[in-house]
Short mmCIF file of C-alpha atoms (C1' of nucleotides) in Angstrom, two decimals:
data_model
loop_
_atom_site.label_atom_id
_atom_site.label_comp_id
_atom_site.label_asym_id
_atom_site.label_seq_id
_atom_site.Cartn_x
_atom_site.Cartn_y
_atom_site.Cartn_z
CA UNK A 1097 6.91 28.31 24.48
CA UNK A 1098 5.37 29.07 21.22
CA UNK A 1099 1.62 28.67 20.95
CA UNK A 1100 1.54 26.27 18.09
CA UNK A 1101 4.55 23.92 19.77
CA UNK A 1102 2.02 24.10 22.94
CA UNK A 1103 -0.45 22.67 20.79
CA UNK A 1104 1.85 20.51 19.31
CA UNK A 1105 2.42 18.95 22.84
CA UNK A 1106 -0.87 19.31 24.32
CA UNK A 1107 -2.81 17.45 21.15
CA UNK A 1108 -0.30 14.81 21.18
CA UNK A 1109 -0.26 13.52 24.61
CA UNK A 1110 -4.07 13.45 24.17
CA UNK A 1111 -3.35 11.24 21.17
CA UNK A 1112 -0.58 8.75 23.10
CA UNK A 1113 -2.67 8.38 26.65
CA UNK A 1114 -5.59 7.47 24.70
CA UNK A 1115 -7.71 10.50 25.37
CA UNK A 1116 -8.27 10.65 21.89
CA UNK A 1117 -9.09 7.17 20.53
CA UNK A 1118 -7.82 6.26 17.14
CA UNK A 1119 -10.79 6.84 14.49
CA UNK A 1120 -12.30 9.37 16.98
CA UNK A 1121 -12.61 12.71 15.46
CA UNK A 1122 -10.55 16.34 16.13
CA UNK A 1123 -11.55 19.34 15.43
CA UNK A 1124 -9.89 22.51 15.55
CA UNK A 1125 -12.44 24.29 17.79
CA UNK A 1126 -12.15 21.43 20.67
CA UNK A 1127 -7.93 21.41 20.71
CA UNK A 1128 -7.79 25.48 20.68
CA UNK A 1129 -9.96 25.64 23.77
CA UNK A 1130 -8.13 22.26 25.02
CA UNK A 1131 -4.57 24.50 24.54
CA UNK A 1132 -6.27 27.74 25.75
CA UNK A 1133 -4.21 28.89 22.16
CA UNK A 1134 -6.42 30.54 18.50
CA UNK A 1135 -7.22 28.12 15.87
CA UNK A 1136 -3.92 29.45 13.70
CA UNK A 1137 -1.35 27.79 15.44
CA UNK A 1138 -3.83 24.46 16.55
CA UNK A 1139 -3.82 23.96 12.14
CA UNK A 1140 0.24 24.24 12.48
CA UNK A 1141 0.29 21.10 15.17
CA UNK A 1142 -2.10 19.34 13.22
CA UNK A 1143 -0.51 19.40 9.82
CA UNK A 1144 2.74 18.50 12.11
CA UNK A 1145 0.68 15.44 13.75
CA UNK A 1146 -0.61 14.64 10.12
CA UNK A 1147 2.73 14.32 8.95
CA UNK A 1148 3.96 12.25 11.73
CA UNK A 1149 1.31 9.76 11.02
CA UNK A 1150 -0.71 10.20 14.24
CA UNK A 1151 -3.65 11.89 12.23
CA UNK A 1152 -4.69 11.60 8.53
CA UNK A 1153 -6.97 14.21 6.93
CA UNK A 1154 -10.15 13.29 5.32
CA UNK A 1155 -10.89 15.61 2.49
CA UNK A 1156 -13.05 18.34 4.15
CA UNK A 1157 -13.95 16.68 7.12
CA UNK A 1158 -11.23 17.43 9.53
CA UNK A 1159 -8.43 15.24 11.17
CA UNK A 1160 -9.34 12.00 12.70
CA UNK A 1161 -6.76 10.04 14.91
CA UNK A 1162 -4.89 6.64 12.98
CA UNK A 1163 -5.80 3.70 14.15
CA UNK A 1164 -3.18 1.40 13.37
CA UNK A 1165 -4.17 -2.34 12.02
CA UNK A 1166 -1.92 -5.18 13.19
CA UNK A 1167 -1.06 -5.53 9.47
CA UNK A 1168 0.36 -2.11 9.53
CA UNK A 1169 2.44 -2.88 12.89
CA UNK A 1170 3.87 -5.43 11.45
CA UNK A 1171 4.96 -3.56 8.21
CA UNK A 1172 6.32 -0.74 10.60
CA UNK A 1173 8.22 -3.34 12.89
CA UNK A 1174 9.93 -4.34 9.50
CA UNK A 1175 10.95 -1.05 8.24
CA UNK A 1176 12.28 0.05 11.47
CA UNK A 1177 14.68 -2.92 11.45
CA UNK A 1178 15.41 -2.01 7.82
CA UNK A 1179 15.84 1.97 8.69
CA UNK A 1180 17.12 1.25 12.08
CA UNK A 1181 19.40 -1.27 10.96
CA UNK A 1182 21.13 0.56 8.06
CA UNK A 1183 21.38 2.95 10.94
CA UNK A 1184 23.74 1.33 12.73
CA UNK A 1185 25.76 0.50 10.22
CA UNK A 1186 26.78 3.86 9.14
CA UNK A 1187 27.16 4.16 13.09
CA UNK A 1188 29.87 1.82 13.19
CA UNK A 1189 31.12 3.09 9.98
CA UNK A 1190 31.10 6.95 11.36
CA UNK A 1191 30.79 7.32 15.15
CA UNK A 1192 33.22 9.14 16.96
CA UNK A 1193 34.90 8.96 20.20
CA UNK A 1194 32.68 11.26 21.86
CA UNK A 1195 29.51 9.35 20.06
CA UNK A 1196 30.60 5.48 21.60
CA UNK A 1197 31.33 7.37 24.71
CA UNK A 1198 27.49 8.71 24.77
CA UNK A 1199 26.03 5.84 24.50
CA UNK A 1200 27.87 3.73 26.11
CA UNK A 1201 27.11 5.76 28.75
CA UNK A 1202 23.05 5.77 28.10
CA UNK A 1203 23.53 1.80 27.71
CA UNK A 1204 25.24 1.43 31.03
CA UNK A 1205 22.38 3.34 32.62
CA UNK A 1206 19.86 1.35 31.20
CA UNK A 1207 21.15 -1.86 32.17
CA UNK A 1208 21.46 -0.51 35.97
CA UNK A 1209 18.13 1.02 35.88
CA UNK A 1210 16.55 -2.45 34.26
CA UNK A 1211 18.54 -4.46 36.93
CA UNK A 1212 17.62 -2.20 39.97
CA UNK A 1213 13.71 -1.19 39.09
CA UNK A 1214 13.76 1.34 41.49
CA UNK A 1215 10.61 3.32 41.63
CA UNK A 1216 9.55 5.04 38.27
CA UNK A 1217 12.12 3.04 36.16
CA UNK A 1218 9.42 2.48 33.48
CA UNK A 1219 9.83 6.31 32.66
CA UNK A 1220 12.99 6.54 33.18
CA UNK A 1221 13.86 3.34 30.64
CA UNK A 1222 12.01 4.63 28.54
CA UNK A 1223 13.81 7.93 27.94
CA UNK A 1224 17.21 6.50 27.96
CA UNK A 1225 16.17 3.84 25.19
CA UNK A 1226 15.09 6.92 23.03
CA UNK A 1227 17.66 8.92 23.84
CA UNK A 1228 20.38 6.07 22.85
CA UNK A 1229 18.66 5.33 19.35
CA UNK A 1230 18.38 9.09 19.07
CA UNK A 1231 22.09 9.48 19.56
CA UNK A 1232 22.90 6.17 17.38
CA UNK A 1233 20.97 8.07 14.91
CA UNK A 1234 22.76 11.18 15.28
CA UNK A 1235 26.07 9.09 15.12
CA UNK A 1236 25.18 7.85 11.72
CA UNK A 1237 25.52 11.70 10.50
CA UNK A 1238 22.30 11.01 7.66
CA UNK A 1239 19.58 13.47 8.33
CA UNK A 1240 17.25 12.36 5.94
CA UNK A 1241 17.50 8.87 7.62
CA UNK A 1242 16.91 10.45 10.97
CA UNK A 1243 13.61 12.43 9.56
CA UNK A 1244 12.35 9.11 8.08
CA UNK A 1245 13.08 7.07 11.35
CA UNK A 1246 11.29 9.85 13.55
CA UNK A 1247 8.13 9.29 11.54
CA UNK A 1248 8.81 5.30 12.12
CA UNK A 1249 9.23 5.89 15.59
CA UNK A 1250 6.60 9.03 16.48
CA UNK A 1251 4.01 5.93 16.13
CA UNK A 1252 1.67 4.97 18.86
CA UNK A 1253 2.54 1.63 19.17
CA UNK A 1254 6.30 2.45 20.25
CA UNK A 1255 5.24 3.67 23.34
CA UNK A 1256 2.90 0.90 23.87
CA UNK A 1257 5.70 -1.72 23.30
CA UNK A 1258 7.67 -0.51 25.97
CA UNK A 1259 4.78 -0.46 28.65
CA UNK A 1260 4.35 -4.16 27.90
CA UNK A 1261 8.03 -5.32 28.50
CA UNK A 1262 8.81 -7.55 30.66
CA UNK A 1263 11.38 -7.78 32.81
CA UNK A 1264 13.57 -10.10 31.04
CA UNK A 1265 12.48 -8.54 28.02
CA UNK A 1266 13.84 -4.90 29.67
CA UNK A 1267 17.32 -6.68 30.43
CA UNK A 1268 17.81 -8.21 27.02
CA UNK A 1269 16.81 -4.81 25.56
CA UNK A 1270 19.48 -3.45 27.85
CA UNK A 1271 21.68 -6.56 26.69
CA UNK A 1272 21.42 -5.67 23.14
CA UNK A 1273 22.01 -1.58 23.94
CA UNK A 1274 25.56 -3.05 25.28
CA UNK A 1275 26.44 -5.22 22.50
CA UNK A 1276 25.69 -2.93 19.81
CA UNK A 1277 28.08 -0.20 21.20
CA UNK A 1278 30.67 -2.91 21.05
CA UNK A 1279 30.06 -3.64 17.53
CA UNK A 1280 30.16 0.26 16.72
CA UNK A 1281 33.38 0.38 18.56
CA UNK A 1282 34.76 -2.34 16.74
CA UNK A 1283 33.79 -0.76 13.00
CA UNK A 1284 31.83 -4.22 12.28
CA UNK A 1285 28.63 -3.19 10.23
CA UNK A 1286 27.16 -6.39 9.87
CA UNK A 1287 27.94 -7.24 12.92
CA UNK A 1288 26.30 -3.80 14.44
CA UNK A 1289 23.39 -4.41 11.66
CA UNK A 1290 22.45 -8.01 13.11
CA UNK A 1291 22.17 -6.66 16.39
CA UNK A 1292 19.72 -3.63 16.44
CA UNK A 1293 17.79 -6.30 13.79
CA UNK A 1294 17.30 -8.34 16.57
CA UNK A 1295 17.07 -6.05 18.74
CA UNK A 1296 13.69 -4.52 16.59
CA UNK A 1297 12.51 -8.49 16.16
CA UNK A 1298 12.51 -8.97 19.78
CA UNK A 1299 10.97 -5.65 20.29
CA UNK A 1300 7.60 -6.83 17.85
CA UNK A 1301 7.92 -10.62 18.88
CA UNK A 1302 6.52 -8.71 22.58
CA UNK A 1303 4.65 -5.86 20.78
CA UNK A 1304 2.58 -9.10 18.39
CA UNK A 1305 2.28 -11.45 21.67
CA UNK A 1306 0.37 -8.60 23.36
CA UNK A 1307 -2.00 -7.37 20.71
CA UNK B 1000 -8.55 24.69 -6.24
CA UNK B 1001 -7.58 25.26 -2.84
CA UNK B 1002 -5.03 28.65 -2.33
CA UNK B 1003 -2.93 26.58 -0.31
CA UNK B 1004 -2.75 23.85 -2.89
CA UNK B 1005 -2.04 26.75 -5.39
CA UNK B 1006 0.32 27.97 -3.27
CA UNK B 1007 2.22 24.57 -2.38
CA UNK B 1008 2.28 23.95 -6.06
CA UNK B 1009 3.90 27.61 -7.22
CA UNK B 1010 6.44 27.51 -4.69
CA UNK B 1011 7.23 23.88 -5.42
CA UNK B 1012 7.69 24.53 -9.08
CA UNK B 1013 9.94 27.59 -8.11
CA UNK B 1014 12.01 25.89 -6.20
CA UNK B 1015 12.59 22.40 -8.30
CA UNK B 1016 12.92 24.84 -11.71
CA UNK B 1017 16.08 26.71 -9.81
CA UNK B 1018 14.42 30.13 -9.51
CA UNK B 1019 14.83 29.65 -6.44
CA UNK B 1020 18.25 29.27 -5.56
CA UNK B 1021 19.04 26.00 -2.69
CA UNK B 1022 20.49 28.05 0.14
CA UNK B 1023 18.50 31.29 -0.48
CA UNK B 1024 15.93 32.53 1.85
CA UNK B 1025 12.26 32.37 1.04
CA UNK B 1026 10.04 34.80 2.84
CA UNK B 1027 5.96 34.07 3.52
CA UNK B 1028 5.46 37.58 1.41
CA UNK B 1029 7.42 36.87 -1.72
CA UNK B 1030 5.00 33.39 -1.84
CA UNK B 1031 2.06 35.20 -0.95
CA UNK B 1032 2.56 37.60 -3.51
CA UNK B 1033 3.67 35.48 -6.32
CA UNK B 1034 0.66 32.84 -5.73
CA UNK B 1035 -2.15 35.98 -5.05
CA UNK B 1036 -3.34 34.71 -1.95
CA UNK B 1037 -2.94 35.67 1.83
CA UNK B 1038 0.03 34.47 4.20
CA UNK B 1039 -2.05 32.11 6.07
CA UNK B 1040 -2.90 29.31 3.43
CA UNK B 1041 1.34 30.33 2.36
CA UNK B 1042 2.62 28.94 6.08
CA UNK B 1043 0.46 25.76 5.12
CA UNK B 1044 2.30 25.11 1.93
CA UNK B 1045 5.80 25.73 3.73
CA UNK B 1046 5.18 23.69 6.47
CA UNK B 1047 3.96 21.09 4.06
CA UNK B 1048 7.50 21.68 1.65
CA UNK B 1049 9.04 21.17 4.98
CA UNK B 1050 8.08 17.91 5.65
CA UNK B 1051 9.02 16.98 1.84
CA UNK B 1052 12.28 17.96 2.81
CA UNK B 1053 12.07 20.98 0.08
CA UNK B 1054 13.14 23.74 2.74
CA UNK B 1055 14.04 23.92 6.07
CA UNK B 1056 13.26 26.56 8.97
CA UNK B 1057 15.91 28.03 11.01
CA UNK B 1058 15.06 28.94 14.25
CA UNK B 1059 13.06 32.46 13.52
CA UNK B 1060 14.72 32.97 10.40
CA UNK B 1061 11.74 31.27 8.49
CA UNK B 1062 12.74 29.34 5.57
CA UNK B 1063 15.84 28.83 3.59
CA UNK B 1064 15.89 25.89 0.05
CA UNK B 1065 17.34 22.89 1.23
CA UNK B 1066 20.69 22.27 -0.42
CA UNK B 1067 21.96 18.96 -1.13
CA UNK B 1068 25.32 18.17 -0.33
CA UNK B 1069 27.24 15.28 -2.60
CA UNK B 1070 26.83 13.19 0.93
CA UNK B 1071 23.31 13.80 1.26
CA UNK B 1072 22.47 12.64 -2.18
CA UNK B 1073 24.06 9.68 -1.59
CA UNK B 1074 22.61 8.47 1.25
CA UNK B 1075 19.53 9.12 -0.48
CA UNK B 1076 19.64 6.83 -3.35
CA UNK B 1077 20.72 4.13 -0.88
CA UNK B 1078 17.49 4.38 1.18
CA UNK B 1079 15.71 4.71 -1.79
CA UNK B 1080 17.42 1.13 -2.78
CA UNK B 1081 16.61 -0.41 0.41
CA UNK B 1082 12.60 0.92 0.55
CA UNK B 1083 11.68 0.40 -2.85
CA UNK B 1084 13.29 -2.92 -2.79
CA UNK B 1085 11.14 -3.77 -0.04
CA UNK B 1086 8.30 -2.40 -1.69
CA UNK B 1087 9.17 -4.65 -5.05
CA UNK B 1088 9.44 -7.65 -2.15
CA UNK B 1089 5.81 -6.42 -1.14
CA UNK B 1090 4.76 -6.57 -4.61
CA UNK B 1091 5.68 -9.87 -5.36
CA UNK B 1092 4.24 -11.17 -2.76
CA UNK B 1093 0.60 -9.17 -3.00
CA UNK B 1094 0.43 -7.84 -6.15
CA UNK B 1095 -3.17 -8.57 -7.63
CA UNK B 1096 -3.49 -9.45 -11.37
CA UNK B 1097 -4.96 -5.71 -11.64
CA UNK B 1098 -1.48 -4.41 -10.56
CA UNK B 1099 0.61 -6.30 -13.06
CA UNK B 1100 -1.40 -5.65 -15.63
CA UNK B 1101 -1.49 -1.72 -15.01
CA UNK B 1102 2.35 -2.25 -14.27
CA UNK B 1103 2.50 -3.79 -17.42
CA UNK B 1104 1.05 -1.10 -19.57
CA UNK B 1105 3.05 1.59 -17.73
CA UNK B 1106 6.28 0.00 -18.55
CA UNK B 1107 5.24 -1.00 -22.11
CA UNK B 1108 4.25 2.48 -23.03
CA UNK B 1109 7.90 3.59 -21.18
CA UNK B 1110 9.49 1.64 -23.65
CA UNK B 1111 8.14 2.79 -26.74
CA UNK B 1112 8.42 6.04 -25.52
CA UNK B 1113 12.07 6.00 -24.74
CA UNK B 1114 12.57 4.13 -28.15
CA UNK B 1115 10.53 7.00 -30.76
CA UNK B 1116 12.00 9.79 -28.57
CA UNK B 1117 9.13 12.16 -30.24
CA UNK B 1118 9.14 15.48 -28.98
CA UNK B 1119 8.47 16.02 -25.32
CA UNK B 1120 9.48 12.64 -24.77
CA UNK B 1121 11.21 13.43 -21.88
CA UNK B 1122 8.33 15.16 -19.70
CA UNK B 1123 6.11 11.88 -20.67
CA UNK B 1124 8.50 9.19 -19.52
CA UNK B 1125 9.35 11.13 -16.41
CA UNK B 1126 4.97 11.31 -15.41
CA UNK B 1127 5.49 7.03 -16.38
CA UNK B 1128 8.21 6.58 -14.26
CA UNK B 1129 6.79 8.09 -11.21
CA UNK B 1130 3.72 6.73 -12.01
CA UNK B 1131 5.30 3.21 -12.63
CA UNK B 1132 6.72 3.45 -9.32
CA UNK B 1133 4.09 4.90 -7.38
CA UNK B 1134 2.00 2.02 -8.52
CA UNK B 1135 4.35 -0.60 -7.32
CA UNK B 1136 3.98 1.24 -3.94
CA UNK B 1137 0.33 0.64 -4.17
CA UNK B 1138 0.27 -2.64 -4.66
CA UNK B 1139 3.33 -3.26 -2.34
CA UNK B 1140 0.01 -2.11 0.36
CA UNK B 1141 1.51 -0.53 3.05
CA UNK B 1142 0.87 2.48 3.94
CA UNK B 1143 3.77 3.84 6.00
CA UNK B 1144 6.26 2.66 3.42
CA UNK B 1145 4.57 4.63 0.71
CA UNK B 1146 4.84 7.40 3.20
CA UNK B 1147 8.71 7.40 3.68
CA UNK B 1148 9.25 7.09 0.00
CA UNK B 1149 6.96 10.13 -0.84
CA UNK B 1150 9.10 11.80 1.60
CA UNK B 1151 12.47 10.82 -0.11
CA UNK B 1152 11.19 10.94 -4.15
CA UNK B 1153 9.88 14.20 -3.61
CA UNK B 1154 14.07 15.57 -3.01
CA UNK B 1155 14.94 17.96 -6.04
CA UNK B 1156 17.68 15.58 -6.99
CA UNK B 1157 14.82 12.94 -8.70
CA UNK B 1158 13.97 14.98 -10.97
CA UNK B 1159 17.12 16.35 -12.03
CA UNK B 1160 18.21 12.87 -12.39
CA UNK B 1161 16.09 12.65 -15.00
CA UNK B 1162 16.96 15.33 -16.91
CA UNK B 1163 20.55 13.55 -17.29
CA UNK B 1164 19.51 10.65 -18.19
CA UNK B 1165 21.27 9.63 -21.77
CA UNK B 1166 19.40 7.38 -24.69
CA UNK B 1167 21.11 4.43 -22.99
CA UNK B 1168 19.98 5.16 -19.61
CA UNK B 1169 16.47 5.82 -20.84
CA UNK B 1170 15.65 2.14 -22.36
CA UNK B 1171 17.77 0.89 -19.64
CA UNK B 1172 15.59 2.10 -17.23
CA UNK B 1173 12.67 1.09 -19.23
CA UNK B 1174 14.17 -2.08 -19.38
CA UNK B 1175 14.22 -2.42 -15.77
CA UNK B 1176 10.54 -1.87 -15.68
CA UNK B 1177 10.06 -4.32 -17.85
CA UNK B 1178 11.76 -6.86 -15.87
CA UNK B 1179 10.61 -5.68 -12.41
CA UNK B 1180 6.70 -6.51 -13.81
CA UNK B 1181 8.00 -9.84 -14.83
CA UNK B 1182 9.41 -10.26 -11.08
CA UNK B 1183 6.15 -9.41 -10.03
CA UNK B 1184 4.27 -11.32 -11.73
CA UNK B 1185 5.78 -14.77 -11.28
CA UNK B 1186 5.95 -14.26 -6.93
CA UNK B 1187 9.74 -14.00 -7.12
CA UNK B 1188 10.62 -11.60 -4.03
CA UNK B 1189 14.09 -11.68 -4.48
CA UNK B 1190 14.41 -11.21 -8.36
CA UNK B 1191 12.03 -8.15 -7.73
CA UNK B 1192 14.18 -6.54 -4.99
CA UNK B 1193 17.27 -7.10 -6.99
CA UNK B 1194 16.13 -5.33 -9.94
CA UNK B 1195 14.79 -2.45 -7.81
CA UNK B 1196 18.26 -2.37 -6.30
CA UNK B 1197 19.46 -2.27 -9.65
CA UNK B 1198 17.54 0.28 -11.09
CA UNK B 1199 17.84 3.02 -8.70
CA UNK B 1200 21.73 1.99 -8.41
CA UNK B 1201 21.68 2.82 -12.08
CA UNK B 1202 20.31 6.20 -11.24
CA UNK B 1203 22.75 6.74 -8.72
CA UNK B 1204 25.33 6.19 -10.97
CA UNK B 1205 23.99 8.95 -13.39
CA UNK B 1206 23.42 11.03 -10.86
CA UNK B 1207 27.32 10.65 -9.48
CA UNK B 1208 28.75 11.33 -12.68
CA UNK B 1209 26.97 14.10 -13.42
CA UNK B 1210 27.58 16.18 -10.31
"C1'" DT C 907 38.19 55.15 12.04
"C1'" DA C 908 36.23 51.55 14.87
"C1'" DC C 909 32.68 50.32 17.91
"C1'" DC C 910 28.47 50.38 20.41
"C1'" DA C 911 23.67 51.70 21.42
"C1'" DC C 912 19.46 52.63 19.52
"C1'" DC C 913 16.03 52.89 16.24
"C1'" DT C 914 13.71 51.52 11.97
"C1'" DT C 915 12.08 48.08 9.06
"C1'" DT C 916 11.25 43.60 7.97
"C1'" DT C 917 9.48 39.21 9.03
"C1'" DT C 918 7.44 35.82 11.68
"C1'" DG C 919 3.78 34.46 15.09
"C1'" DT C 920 -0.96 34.88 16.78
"C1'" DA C 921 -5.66 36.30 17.05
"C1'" DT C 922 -9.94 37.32 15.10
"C1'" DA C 923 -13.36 38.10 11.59
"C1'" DC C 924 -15.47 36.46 7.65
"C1'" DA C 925 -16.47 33.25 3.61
"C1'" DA C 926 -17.59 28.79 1.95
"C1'" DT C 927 -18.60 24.26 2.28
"C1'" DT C 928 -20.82 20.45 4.43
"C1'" DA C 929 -23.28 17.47 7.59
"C1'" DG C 930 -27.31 16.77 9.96
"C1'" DC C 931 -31.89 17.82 10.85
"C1'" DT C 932 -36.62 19.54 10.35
"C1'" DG C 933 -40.73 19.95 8.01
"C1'" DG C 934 -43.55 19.24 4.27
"C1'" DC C 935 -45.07 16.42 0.45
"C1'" DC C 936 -46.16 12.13 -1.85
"C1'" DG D 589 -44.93 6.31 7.04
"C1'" DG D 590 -41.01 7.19 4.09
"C1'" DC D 591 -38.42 10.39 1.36
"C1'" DC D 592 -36.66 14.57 -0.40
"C1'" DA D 593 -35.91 19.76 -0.25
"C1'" DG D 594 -34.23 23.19 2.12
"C1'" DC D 595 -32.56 25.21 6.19
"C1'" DT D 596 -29.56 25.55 10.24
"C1'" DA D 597 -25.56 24.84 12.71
"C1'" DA D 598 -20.98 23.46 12.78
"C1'" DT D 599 -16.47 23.29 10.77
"C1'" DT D 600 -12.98 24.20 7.73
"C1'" DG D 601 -10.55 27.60 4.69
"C1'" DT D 602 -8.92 32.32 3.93
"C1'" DA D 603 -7.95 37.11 4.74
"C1'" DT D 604 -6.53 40.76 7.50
"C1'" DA D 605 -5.01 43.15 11.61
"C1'" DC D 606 -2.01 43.30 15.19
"C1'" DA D 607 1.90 41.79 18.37
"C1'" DA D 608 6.52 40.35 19.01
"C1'" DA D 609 10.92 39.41 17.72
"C1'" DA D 610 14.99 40.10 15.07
"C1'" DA D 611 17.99 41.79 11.46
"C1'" DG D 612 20.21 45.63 9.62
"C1'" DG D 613 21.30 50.18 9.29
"C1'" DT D 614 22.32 54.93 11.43
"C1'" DG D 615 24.27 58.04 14.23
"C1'" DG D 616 27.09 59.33 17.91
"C1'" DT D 617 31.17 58.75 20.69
"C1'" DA D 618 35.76 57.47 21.97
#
DNA sequence: TACCACCTTTTTGTATACAATTAGCTGGCC
DNA sequence: GGCCAGCTAATTGTATACAAAAAGGTGGTA
């Protein structure tokens, strides 16, 4: 692996876990020793970071780690639905075969994995919720809607969300997963739009009951 | 100024002016050569063009000028519609009486300017459109949305919009301005976002029959 | 003449050394 | 005792040197 994607990955998972707190300070010295990696490619994942939203530059003082108000949640809970929405419309306008296939597949999981809650299943639901919005994205064939969605998305407070799902919260996730590949199979934009919007509303009404 | 600043900024210009052609390669030396300062403070600007959506890195082939394909371009105006006509529904609802009246004066002096046309009229109304919209963002107040818009306004195909805009288009976009303040100012969310959707429509429609 | 291996050159990726700016502190002065 | 000047240490910003990888050309061979 490259040095700077090392430091990328290493800085980051600081960041999510909470090693880091949000406001708390980073400095270039501390995440080059941290990555065993030179300060060159540590300014490379920082700049990425910075652009992802999970630090901000202060002029000549180094990176410091967002902290994200409940005001900004909120805003970022209604432009996912917005982005995310839109999303799926062009989804149901342009997926393929192979794409309904895919994540029909990735919903199916899900809904086993949130029925069964075998060991781990946290993780593992997780990384099949990503990967099913990832593929919806790729499905909607717009890459500068993907690249604005992964800075939505990259944010803290995704990961948190999930952690604080319930379990009937995890199957109606699952639930919506299912109906939206219906609606994509179907061609019915609004109908695929009104979905994932829920779907996103649900997601903050547990996200804004927790925090 | 900073000689990755300078460098961000030469490149930039480079590449929006057409020297640099969209497709063609753009090597750290050429940049660090043209902008007379070392590689290192170079990578910063690319990586920073790269985010803007300016150029794009191929797997160790380093970085080639983003080309815009009809489809691209598209979906592009119709995110910009859907952000800033959220942001005009943010502004509606939070705009302070410092905001309209510095909205105001930005779209007054628009109009006059598209209506004398005195030379360099062009250059100034472009710097009072962006800065007409970029002050709607501010007072729309969030953060993340200003963000994703930086990220899409900042696409080539803004500013040669502009350059193909006709008389009519000019004071009709002025026009728009005009109205979007008055939106603003009297709280009405909806009559804001439907002008917004309007206006950058309009562009669209420039745009499309241009190229 | 076509094709393949190898070498050269170019270009990116990383480390390190140095410059410049700044924050925080220490000591002296009022 | 409080406050300001100046110094020190820490940190960012930049340049340069070197390593690694890859593209492209060259020569030889079938």
């Amino acid at each position: 692996m490259k040095a700077a994607e090392h430091a990328y990955n290493t800085l980051r998972a600081s960041i999510i876990d909470g090693t880091y707190a949000p406001g708390s300070r980073v400095t270039e010295q501390e995440v080059s020793a941290a990555a065993g990696v030179s300060r060159t490619p540590v300014r490379e994942a920082l700049q990425r970071l910075e652009a992802e939203g999970l630090l901000s530059f202060a002029a000549h003082q180094g990176a410091v780690v967002s902290n994200w108000s409940h005001r900004d949640a909120d805003d970022i809970f209604e432009l996912r639905a917005m982005l995310e929405g839109y999303a799926a419309r062009l989804a149901a306008k342009r997926a393929s075969q192979n794409d309904i296939e895919a994540l029909r597949q990735l919903a199916t999981e899900q809904s086993l994995e949130a029925k069964n809650r075998s060991k781990g299943y946290i993780e593992r639901i997780a990384d099949l919720n990503s990967r099913f919005h990832q593929r919806l994205q790729l499905a909607a064939a717009s890459s500068k809607l993907q690249t604005l969605l992964g800075s939505l998305s990259s944010a803290p407070l995704v990961f948190q969300t999930f952690r604080d799902y319930a379990t009937e919260d995890l199957s109606r996730s699952a639930r919506h997963h299912m109906e939206l590949v219906d609606a994509i199979e179907s061609g019915d934009e609004d109908w695929a739009c009104a979905v994932m919007n829920a779907h996103v509303m649900a997601a903050r009404q547990v996200f804004n009951a927790r925090h």
